[in-house]
Amino acid sequence: MTSRGAGTAFSRKNYRLSTEPEKSKVTGIVNSRLLNDYLHRVFTSADGNQPAAAYRKHLTFQNLQEHLERLLAEENGSEESRDQVAEGRLGPSTVVLDHTSGFEGLLLVDDDLLGVIGHSNFGSIRATTCVYKGKWIYEVLISSQGLMQIGWCTLNCRFNQEEGVGDTPDSYAYDGNRVRKWNVTTTNYGKSWAAGDIVSCLIDLDEGTIAFCLNGISLGTAFDNITRGAGMAYFPAISLSFKESVAFNFGSRPLRYPVEGYRPLQDPPVADLVKARKLLGYLKNVIHIGIDVTEGKLVEKDTSMWQLQGEPTVLITLAHIFNCFSPLMCKVYLVEDVLMTFLLSILERGGAVESHPLIQQLLDLMWLLMEEYEVHECLKQLLMSLLRAYRFSPIIPDLGLQIHYLRLTIAVLKHEKSRKYLLSNVLFDVLRSVVFFYIKSPLRVEEAGLQELIPTTWWPNRFTKEGKESKEVKEESAEERLRRRAYERGCQRLKKRIEVVEGLQVQILKLLLNNKDRGGGEASRYIFLNKFRKFLQENASNRGNLTVLCPPEYMVCFLHRLIAALRFFWDGHKAKTPAALSSEEAYVPPQLFYNGKVDYFDLQRLGGLLSHLKKTLKDDLAAKANILIDPAELQAVTMDDLDEDEESATSAAQSQRPSAALAIGGALARPAWLSSPTLGRANRFLSTAAVSLMNPRRPLGTLEKIKVLTLRVEQRTREDIEGTHGNEGLLLGRPPEEPDQPITENSLLEVLDGIVMMYNLSVHQQLGKMVGVSDDVNEYAMALKDTEEKISRCPKRRRDIHEELLKSQKVFSEKLNHLSRRLAWINVTIYSKEKMQDIYWLLRVCIRTIEHGDRTGSLFAFMPEFYLSVAMNSYSALKNYFSPVNSMEELPGYEETLMRLAAILAKHFADSRIVGTDIRDSLMQALASYVCYPHSLRAVERIPEEQRISMMKNLLAPYEQRPWAQTNWILVRLWRGCGFGYRYTRLPHLLKTKPEDASLPSLQRDLSVASFQKPCPSTLLQRHMADLLRSDRDLAPSFLNSVLNQLNWAFSEFIGMIQEIQQAAERLERNFVDSRQLKVCATCFDLSVSLLRVLEMTVTLAPEIFLDWNRPSSELLLRRLAQLLNQVLNRVTAERNLFDRVVNLRLPGLESVDHYPILVAVTGILVRLLVDTDVQGTERATAVLLADPCFQLRSIQYLLGHAEPSALAAAAPATDKRHFSLHTYTEYISAEELAKVEKMLNHLSEESKQAAATTLPTSEEDLCPICYAHPISAIFRPCSHKSCKACINQHLMNNKDCFFCKATITGVDDFTKPASS
């Protein structure tokens, strides 16, 4: 007999055994009478009635096949009529999406032509079958909740990239993203949908109505009186925007939510369904009925504990059943409707999965009695159906549906042979198996039953109107305490139910990570490792193509379950091998990064490209790790060669394509994530554009090349990973710095490495995204609080206002009730204490890995960049994302971890082994954020002194040729709180604005948040800075000259920008300014202020650098500083000047630009030089300041509000005009500081009068020919040209040639004009 599968003839296994009497004893076949009774009991007729024994045909195994075929043929006559073409439908009986002509735009369609992903602005596609009469239904499985319009259209509808289904007269659509219905015009309709929902589309062509259901709940009639009649037939259709994905079920699978009276567009396989159900009934009879050979009778058996036990009679009976049953189990509909339903019913009795061995027995039977290709197809379809059922089941209070499907998945995967087949061929190749580890968040809490689970809602009221946490800890009222406790109890109930699901998901991973099942091939863990690595490669190599990536919400759940399973096996190994490390001490040894045993694809290493590192560090590899690089491998292609290969591959591929193909069906080598909801590879790329196919991020030729290169990873065995005697496996090439101690099983190290990579790929991004719900709760809580305050203040006579306020209060309360329940779900699934501990564990793993890698010296360059990224990001997540629910301070070893991370940041932000610009910037930014918070700053202060001094020395490196803004920001934060008037958290003039308006435009979001932290200066690090500047004679001049250069540049750019802004604002024809220009302008201002603060810090900590003129560059530095300070003062303090006018415009984006921040910074420097120093220092500083031609005493007077008499007279009419004065900022400037400013003003007034009286007029001939500001005071050797000392000293910093003759200057002598006769 031949089977009916896959279009190829396969011989059926023959189990037909002889039943001759003489062989019955030998084979174990029961006697003919008992066999006849048994077969009649098993193979009952359709009505279930058995004829009397006298009228029954005697059954043996010889005539059983004929009897079975006759039973299966019963009722088929009446069923055949159903297979005829149904009236009211036109088109193929198998309904799929029309990929030949029924689409518009760019679309990706699955192999089965039922799943689709949008790949353009608004692509549309319809089905191959239409209806014109009757009642019809189809279902759409929503995989993403974005912009889509689902419904019906006619053949005449013409769509484009802007108009889709519902935008033309004869098309009708439902849009759950915007909660509207569309038919040319649009109105509100239905509910919002979420990923994981199922939309049912119903059309009644007898009544002329169209309706929709969401998860089986009717949304009501959407359209009536639709156009009918001759030539009017409706196709299922959809329009969807970029990246959105769905899957259709026209009837190829059982409808999840059938509606009475409505038929699916594709008829179910009724005849096969009847057969399959009959055969399943016979199979159940075999399980129920036992044969007692000793008593010679049939007995009822306990089905739950049924076993085959080698009974030939039962085995041959089963062989006859499976002979007919096997071909049917290759069909999707029958697997889902018959087999999956039966297997689920076995587990419905409750208890642990292990208490139902019947499923294992049935799988054994399938592998024994079915052809191999039939078992493969059946298992594949079973897992597909399970995954769909899990993914698209609605959330109910006890999560019963999800638990039900996960239990069956576990039962199937417990079967070793099935598990290995599914791992090797299905779980990562065909299915989105990561879906099994995801717990979707309900968008509609009412339907999820969260109202019953969490009847009382609560939200924190600790926020001020600015959105910051209130400083005052208000006493919680008794009512609030009761509400909070009731809410917390509800959250605990929810947590317990979700933990059941999470436990089942971890069980699945434990099965996949089993390394003891070595019977019949490689253990499951090693198959999983190779598939897991390929999964990571797909997600790492396609980061630019969002449709290819595993959704980040799946990745978060997968990461936590994988950590739980990994730590289970890790600690299990520790129990057996006491010398190994526990999971609390886990890390990835450095040799994994350079021995080539683990593939890191094209991910960036700390030292650059891998090929470059192999060439430059080959001697270190040989000496330290005993690894020799093959010379042939060193001749790897350069990046240019790769680019040429890619271009040639691309052009070759394009030359083979038709230039104006409407549909391109070539198999693109794309991963399984392109399957719309759950499964299948989407190999058809549909395009209506008359151009060649849009190139993937990596051309086909390169993808194939990569596959060849990574084939060895696919083929790795247990010996390659774990190693054998004399072979260290993954740990090949241990460096001498690495302890010779067993860590754990090598395979677990690779899983750990993959977990770190997963976090870097998308988990951190998703953790940050979900915080948005908590932010929404805070916003609505503030709005509700504000509304309640308005209600209490509303006059009784204004009833209209009072009613509106009450309506607003009701809306805010309902929204908060909804959001607080949704937040409870998110806090349990994403931000729970256990999840926080997982991320903390990952942080510690990265810290240990970096520390071990650092000890290897130059080989540290081989470490992938993502380890440093994950260390920084995981700490950021713990600090910023989990803090509303759980406190990081409660974590074990928190202080030590903080210090070790601080040591890593302090050491590696200027590490020469790290070459990547992005990772260096990230390290710098992380350190900048670190010093903004008291607890993390103290951690920096606790690192070893040698590392602290080294960090400060790196921070004081010259600002040229490196990104210096972050460095400067760090130094400013170390000083903030010590400077003149520098104790504010927000600028005084911004206190009444929202916090986001006050953020510094030049800094990233993390730093702008950090900028609102209270000042926490570090006197210890300031002391290190002072010691370095004093002790290193070369460091101080080079650092300060670079700071002065950058200040000159930043302030000049700022002045140039505000001139342009002023001109643009004054033009009548254009009354707006480019926002980017405003942003750059504000950035230059912020940089100028921060540079001035660093100069104030330097002058305060080490004034001798400027005032001790025994140091070679002190006088020059002081003159340059005075020159810049005078320029800043003159620009900012001039009456009715440019700065004033732009500040008074109050343009959005220039909020931080004001007199206060820049003037107090300048004042702090001047006070330190002129007041807080010894007499000699004051004299020198005063002389230099007054000698500068730009000095104006009125600029100093301006600081205290002393305006010029002429200016006062001119401003007399505008009596309301307020002048700037430090006296108005008494909350920020102390009386002692103001007294010093008064003293400085008096001192400068006196000195300037004396200088004016004693200064003799200088002839033009005696002035410096370069600056014309100072008298000639220096003569050059050997050319004898002259200038002032300031000009020549500044010139000699960068150039040794004479100003005038270009001769090389060998020396400079003082010049004094000889006295005239």
XYZ file of N, CA, C and O in Angstrom, residues 692-777:
344
model
N 13.825 46.930 -9.721
C 14.309 45.663 -9.182
C 14.025 45.602 -7.687
O 13.760 46.610 -7.048
N 14.106 44.409 -7.158
C 13.805 44.162 -5.745
C 14.687 45.005 -4.844
O 15.866 45.146 -5.073
N 14.077 45.601 -3.826
C 14.873 46.345 -2.848
C 15.908 45.429 -2.237
O 15.590 44.343 -1.764
N 17.156 45.869 -2.236
C 18.216 45.012 -1.720
C 18.082 44.834 -0.221
O 17.832 45.786 0.493
N 18.274 43.618 0.261
C 18.357 43.446 1.713
C 19.588 44.177 2.226
O 20.441 44.614 1.452
N 19.686 44.267 3.552
C 20.829 44.969 4.140
C 22.129 44.319 3.700
O 23.118 44.985 3.473
N 22.133 42.993 3.613
C 23.290 42.280 3.111
C 22.883 41.535 1.843
O 21.935 40.775 1.862
N 23.581 41.736 0.723
C 23.209 41.066 -0.510
C 23.292 39.547 -0.375
O 23.947 39.021 0.515
N 22.623 38.866 -1.307
C 22.524 37.419 -1.208
C 23.891 36.748 -1.237
O 24.148 35.809 -0.509
N 24.764 37.254 -2.097
C 26.080 36.630 -2.205
C 26.810 36.642 -0.878
O 27.409 35.649 -0.477
N 26.735 37.746 -0.176
C 27.428 37.853 1.105
C 26.784 36.942 2.139
O 27.451 36.314 2.945
N 25.453 36.847 2.113
C 24.793 35.972 3.063
C 25.243 34.533 2.871
O 25.506 33.813 3.821
N 25.335 34.124 1.624
C 25.779 32.761 1.367
C 27.216 32.580 1.841
O 27.584 31.556 2.399
N 28.034 33.611 1.645
C 29.432 33.531 2.063
C 29.498 33.389 3.581
O 30.244 32.575 4.102
N 28.679 34.156 4.278
C 28.660 34.076 5.738
C 28.229 32.696 6.182
O 28.781 32.130 7.109
N 27.270 32.145 5.506
C 26.787 30.828 5.889
C 27.894 29.787 5.761
O 28.058 28.919 6.604
N 28.649 29.885 4.712
C 29.757 28.944 4.517
C 30.774 29.115 5.641
O 31.276 28.159 6.210
N 31.036 30.367 5.995
C 32.032 30.630 7.026
C 31.565 30.126 8.384
O 32.367 29.709 9.196
N 30.264 30.172 8.636
C 29.778 29.788 9.951
C 29.221 28.368 9.974
O 28.601 27.974 10.944
N 29.460 27.619 8.916
C 28.935 26.260 8.857
C 29.506 25.401 9.971
O 28.842 24.557 10.530
N 30.753 25.680 10.330
C 31.383 24.895 11.386
C 30.637 25.039 12.713
O 30.596 24.118 13.518
N 30.033 26.197 12.945
C 29.258 26.373 14.171
C 28.018 25.489 14.129
O 27.623 24.902 15.123
N 27.395 25.391 12.955
C 26.217 24.543 12.814
C 26.565 23.081 13.094
O 25.731 22.318 13.557
N 27.800 22.691 12.772
C 28.149 21.274 12.846
C 28.883 20.898 14.125
O 29.376 19.789 14.251
N 28.993 21.795 15.073
C 29.748 21.504 16.281
C 29.098 20.372 17.066
O 27.874 20.271 17.142
N 29.918 19.557 17.696
C 29.432 18.431 18.481
C 29.753 18.678 19.949
O 30.354 19.680 20.320
N 29.354 17.720 20.765
C 29.626 17.841 22.193
C 31.123 17.945 22.455
O 31.570 18.737 23.288
N 31.925 17.168 21.725
C 33.373 17.195 21.942
C 33.959 18.563 21.593
O 34.865 19.049 22.260
N 33.414 19.189 20.537
C 33.920 20.509 20.145
C 33.651 21.558 21.225
O 34.413 22.506 21.385
N 32.553 21.394 21.945
C 32.153 22.402 22.930
C 32.717 22.074 24.315
O 33.389 22.887 24.940
N 32.412 20.878 24.812
C 32.827 20.520 26.164
C 34.297 20.110 26.229
O 34.936 20.240 27.270
N 34.824 19.615 25.095
C 36.204 19.134 25.100
C 36.277 17.695 25.583
O 35.333 17.147 26.164
N 37.405 17.067 25.336
C 37.663 15.714 25.811
C 39.057 15.704 26.427
O 39.653 16.757 26.642
N 39.581 14.543 26.699
C 40.914 14.447 27.283
C 41.927 15.063 26.336
O 42.050 14.662 25.175
N 42.658 16.049 26.825
C 43.647 16.720 25.978
C 43.068 17.801 25.093
O 43.784 18.472 24.369
N 41.739 17.980 25.128
C 41.082 19.009 24.316
C 40.193 19.840 25.239
O 39.278 19.315 25.869
N 40.482 21.133 25.314
C 39.745 21.991 26.244
C 38.446 22.534 25.668
O 37.745 23.294 26.327
N 38.125 22.181 24.433
C 36.874 22.651 23.841
C 36.831 24.161 23.737
O 37.756 24.794 23.213
N 35.764 24.771 24.278
C 35.604 26.227 24.199
C 36.678 26.984 24.972
O 36.890 28.165 24.731
N 37.336 26.316 25.917
C 38.301 27.007 26.778
C 39.732 26.894 26.265
O 40.688 27.132 27.010
N 39.881 26.566 25.007
C 41.211 26.477 24.407
C 41.931 27.827 24.518
O 41.348 28.875 24.304
N 43.236 27.787 24.863
C 44.045 28.999 24.880
C 43.927 29.800 26.152
O 43.859 31.029 26.105
N 43.913 29.131 27.314
C 43.806 29.856 28.586
C 45.039 30.717 28.804
O 46.161 30.223 28.793
N 44.847 32.026 29.039
C 46.014 32.897 29.276
C 46.583 32.658 30.672
O 45.875 32.170 31.568
N 47.854 32.999 30.906
C 48.461 32.754 32.226
C 47.779 33.528 33.348
O 47.826 33.112 34.510
N 47.127 34.661 33.029
C 46.470 35.447 34.067
C 45.166 34.802 34.555
O 44.635 35.175 35.597
N 44.628 33.861 33.788
C 43.344 33.233 34.117
C 43.585 32.045 35.048
O 44.421 31.173 34.764
N 42.876 31.954 36.190
C 43.110 30.842 37.134
C 42.753 29.499 36.509
O 41.786 29.384 35.749
N 43.557 28.489 36.859
C 43.318 27.134 36.352
C 42.313 26.450 37.262
O 42.645 25.587 38.068
N 41.083 26.866 37.132
C 40.016 26.375 37.994
C 38.782 26.115 37.134
O 38.447 26.928 36.272
N 38.105 24.990 37.335
C 36.890 24.749 36.542
C 35.812 25.778 36.864
O 35.605 26.126 38.033
N 35.174 26.292 35.828
C 34.112 27.293 36.031
C 32.758 26.590 36.049
O 32.044 26.615 37.042
N 32.426 25.962 34.955
C 31.207 25.161 34.845
C 31.317 24.393 33.536
O 32.381 24.365 32.906
N 30.236 23.779 33.088
C 30.258 23.106 31.790
C 30.438 24.148 30.686
O 29.810 25.210 30.714
N 31.281 23.841 29.709
C 31.579 24.808 28.646
C 30.328 25.259 27.909
O 30.211 26.419 27.496
N 29.409 24.329 27.728
C 28.188 24.675 26.980
C 27.402 25.763 27.696
O 26.788 26.622 27.066
N 27.417 25.748 29.027
C 26.694 26.772 29.777
C 27.371 28.130 29.634
O 26.704 29.167 29.683
N 28.688 28.138 29.457
C 29.390 29.403 29.221
C 28.921 30.045 27.926
O 28.757 31.263 27.847
N 28.705 29.217 26.908
C 28.237 29.779 25.635
C 26.812 30.297 25.757
O 26.461 31.329 25.168
N 25.966 29.595 26.532
C 24.609 30.102 26.763
C 24.671 31.442 27.480
O 23.959 32.395 27.134
N 25.557 31.547 28.480
C 25.710 32.803 29.220
C 26.157 33.927 28.293
O 25.632 35.045 28.351
N 27.104 33.640 27.436
C 27.565 34.631 26.464
C 26.407 35.081 25.571
O 26.249 36.272 25.283
N 25.572 34.138 25.155
C 24.411 34.474 24.324
C 23.405 35.339 25.061
O 22.776 36.229 24.479
N 23.234 35.103 26.370
C 22.301 35.913 27.175
C 22.771 37.357 27.211
O 21.969 38.295 27.061
N 24.078 37.560 27.412
C 24.613 38.929 27.439
C 24.370 39.603 26.093
O 23.964 40.775 26.027
N 24.583 38.862 25.003
C 24.362 39.426 23.672
C 22.886 39.772 23.466
O 22.558 40.811 22.887
N 21.992 38.920 23.946
C 20.556 39.184 23.818
C 20.175 40.497 24.498
O 19.410 41.293 23.958
N 20.719 40.696 25.700
C 20.395 41.938 26.418
C 20.812 43.143 25.587
O 20.092 44.137 25.499
N 21.954 43.043 24.961
C 22.458 44.159 24.168
C 21.632 44.389 22.917
O 21.448 45.531 22.486
N 21.126 43.315 22.315
C 20.421 43.451 21.038
C 19.132 44.246 21.183
O 18.874 45.155 20.396
N 18.298 43.914 22.162
C 17.010 44.635 22.229
C 16.362 44.677 23.600
O 15.391 45.403 23.782
N 16.874 43.900 24.563
C 16.186 43.834 25.860
C 16.236 45.178 26.580
O 15.232 45.653 27.117
N 17.411 45.814 26.578
C 17.532 47.094 27.302
C 16.588 48.145 26.717
O 15.933 48.895 27.453
N 16.524 48.167 25.409
C 15.636 49.122 24.738
C 14.184 48.904 25.170
O 13.450 49.859 25.445
N 13.761 47.644 25.264
C 12.386 47.343 25.645
C 12.117 47.695 27.103
O 11.034 48.176 27.445
N 13.092 47.472 27.977
C 12.913 47.828 29.392
C 12.648 49.326 29.532
O 11.822 49.753 30.337
N 13.361 50.120 28.738
C 13.146 51.563 28.778
C 11.805 51.961 28.211
O 11.159 52.903 28.693
N 11.364 51.223 27.195
C 10.097 51.565 26.535
C 8.908 51.351 27.469
O 7.966 52.160 27.500
N 8.929 50.261 28.246
C 7.774 49.933 29.075
C 7.628 50.849 30.286
O 6.602 50.837 30.951
N 8.662 51.631 30.586
C 8.548 52.599 31.681
C 7.498 53.653 31.348
O 6.968 54.317 32.239
N 7.176 53.788 30.072
C 6.201 54.783 29.638
C 4.857 54.652 30.330
O 4.180 55.654 30.581
N 4.446 53.417 30.673
C 3.155 53.232 31.359
C 3.212 53.874 32.738
O 2.265 54.537 33.170
N 4.329 53.688 33.432
C 4.488 54.321 34.744
C 4.471 55.843 34.621
O 3.867 56.540 35.449
N 5.106 56.354 33.577
C 5.084 57.809 33.346
C 3.658 58.302 33.091
O 3.270 59.383 33.562
N 2.880 57.509 32.330
C 1.484 57.883 32.071
C 0.688 57.953 33.379
O -0.131 58.863 33.574
N 0.931 56.977 34.266
C 0.235 56.979 35.560
C 0.561 58.258 36.326
O -0.330 58.915 36.888
